[in-house]
C-alpha positions as a printed Julia matrix, in Angstrom:
172×3 Matrix{Float64}:
 40.12  39.91  77.35
 42.32  38.48  74.64
 40.71  35.95  72.3
 42.43  32.58  72.45
 42.22  29.07  71.09
 42.82  26.31  73.62
 43.46  22.72  72.63
 43.6   19.91  75.16
 44.84  16.45  74.25
 44.75  13.49  76.6
 47.64  11.15  75.97
 47.18   7.61  77.22
 50.45   5.71  77.43
 53.99   6.97  77.75
 54.8   10.47  76.52
 58.2   11.26  75.01
 58.73  14.85  76.17
 61.85  15.27  74.01
 59.97  14.2   70.88
 57.07  16.52  71.73
 59.36  19.49  72.31
 61.23  18.75  69.08
 57.93  18.59  67.21
 56.82  21.91  68.69
 60.11  23.59  67.79
 59.82  22.26  64.23
 56.25  23.55  64.01
 57.41  27.0   65.17
 60.18  26.98  62.54
 57.74  25.94  59.77
 54.97  28.45  60.52
 55.7   32.17  60.38
 52.55  32.9   62.4
 54.01  31.1   65.39
 56.94  33.53  65.34
 54.82  36.69  65.09
 55.01  39.46  67.67
 53.43  42.91  67.51
 55.62  45.99  67.62
 54.43  49.53  68.17
 54.7   51.73  65.09
 53.47  55.25  65.78
 50.86  53.99  68.2
 49.65  51.15  65.98
 50.48  47.47  66.44
 52.4   46.01  63.51
 52.95  42.25  63.19
 56.59  41.25  62.81
 57.82  37.73  62.07
 60.82  36.91  64.22
 63.61  34.77  62.79
 63.93  32.92  66.09
 61.86  32.75  69.26
 62.38  31.6   72.81
 60.07  28.69  73.47
 59.7   26.84  76.74
 57.61  23.73  77.25
 56.06  23.75  80.72
 55.93  20.34  82.42
 54.06  19.76  85.68
 54.87  16.27  86.97
 52.58  16.83  89.97
 55.04  14.83  92.08
 53.95  16.28  95.44
 50.22  16.04  94.74
 48.05  13.16  95.89
 47.24  11.02  92.81
 43.51  11.32  93.5
 43.77  15.14  93.48
 45.82  15.42  90.29
 42.91  15.7   87.78
 41.36  18.58  89.75
 44.78  20.24  90.1
 45.32  19.91  86.35
 41.93  21.53  85.64
 42.8   24.52  87.88
 46.2   24.89  86.21
 44.69  24.6   82.72
 42.15  27.31  83.51
 44.9   29.61  84.8
 47.03  28.9   81.72
 44.17  29.78  79.4
 43.33  33.0   81.28
 46.89  34.34  81.51
 47.28  37.27  79.1
 49.83  37.21  76.32
 52.51  39.85  75.88
 51.9   40.68  72.23
 55.46  41.95  71.89
 56.88  38.51  72.67
 56.62  35.52  70.38
 55.5   32.85  70.19
 51.94  33.8   71.02
 51.51  30.21  72.1
 51.87  28.35  75.39
 52.22  24.6   75.79
 51.96  22.82  79.11
 52.1   19.14  79.99
 50.32  17.8   83.07
 51.31  14.32  84.17
 48.33  12.69  85.83
 50.26   9.41  86.14
 53.03   7.72  84.1
 50.45   6.46  81.59
 48.23   9.56  81.32
 49.19  13.11  80.38
 47.27  16.17  79.34
 48.87  18.37  76.69
 47.48  21.91  76.72
 48.13  24.32  73.86
 46.9   27.9   74.15
 47.24  30.13  71.1
 46.41  33.8   70.79
 43.76  34.39  68.15
 46.21  36.63  66.25
 48.15  33.52  65.27
 45.47  30.84  65.15
 41.79  30.06  64.89
 39.97  26.76  65.3
 40.65  25.67  61.72
 44.38  26.43  61.76
 44.75  25.03  65.29
 43.38  21.69  64.08
 45.87  21.67  61.19
 48.76  22.48  63.53
 47.65  19.74  65.9
 47.66  17.17  63.07
 51.1   18.38  62.0
 52.39  18.21  65.57
 51.07  14.65  65.91
 52.85  13.65  62.68
 56.11  15.3   63.8
 55.86  13.62  67.21
 55.16  10.18  65.75
 58.03  10.52  63.27
 60.43  11.55  66.04
 59.36   8.67  68.31
 59.71   6.2   65.41
 63.06   7.78  64.43
 61.97   8.33  60.83
 61.97  11.54  58.78
 58.82  13.6   59.11
 56.69  14.22  56.04
 56.45  17.81  54.8
 53.69  19.8   56.5
 50.29  19.46  54.86
 50.29  23.19  54.11
 53.24  22.59  51.77
 51.06  20.37  49.63
 48.43  23.12  49.39
 50.83  25.77  48.05
 50.3   27.89  51.15
 51.99  31.26  51.24
 54.27  32.19  54.1
 52.54  34.73  56.32
 55.09  37.43  55.45
 54.35  37.0   51.73
 50.61  37.16  52.39
 51.01  40.38  54.41
 53.19  41.97  51.72
 50.6   41.15  49.05
 47.77  42.47  51.22
 49.62  45.74  51.79
 50.33  46.03  48.09
 46.68  45.43  47.23
 45.46  47.9   49.89
 47.7   50.59  48.36
 46.41  49.89  44.84
 43.62  51.74  43.02
 41.48  48.56  43.05
 41.22  48.72  46.84
 40.02  52.32  46.86
């Protein structure tokens, strides 16, 4: 089984799907890890940061489902989404699905492979996504991601430095 992080957010009130998708695309552009795929190099997986990725937001409006049965349907779908294996050769190693319980209640499900996220980083990405979404809905510029204020290294720079250190005499 592949280790995953799953985040569920209940949204009460209207949900602007365009603003959410825009926020997710911006998040993917800002974070190298969300564009990582693993390629085979002589039988070993090697992480590669893609310049661009195909990302699709899944939306289940549950139009043909009895309103009373929608929460149970959403739970079954969420469980299936979380169990579905990732193709490590395809980025992003993230899935996002929206389940519309009714016009004023949605569930946003984000499933991330553990190669690209853990609980700590998932919470940071969720805060960043919320800020991007709110800025888009309010039609104001989004603030820089909080990682920018912490002098965070891009993943590719981190990997290059790790490889350099591992090849050095200090690592021996």
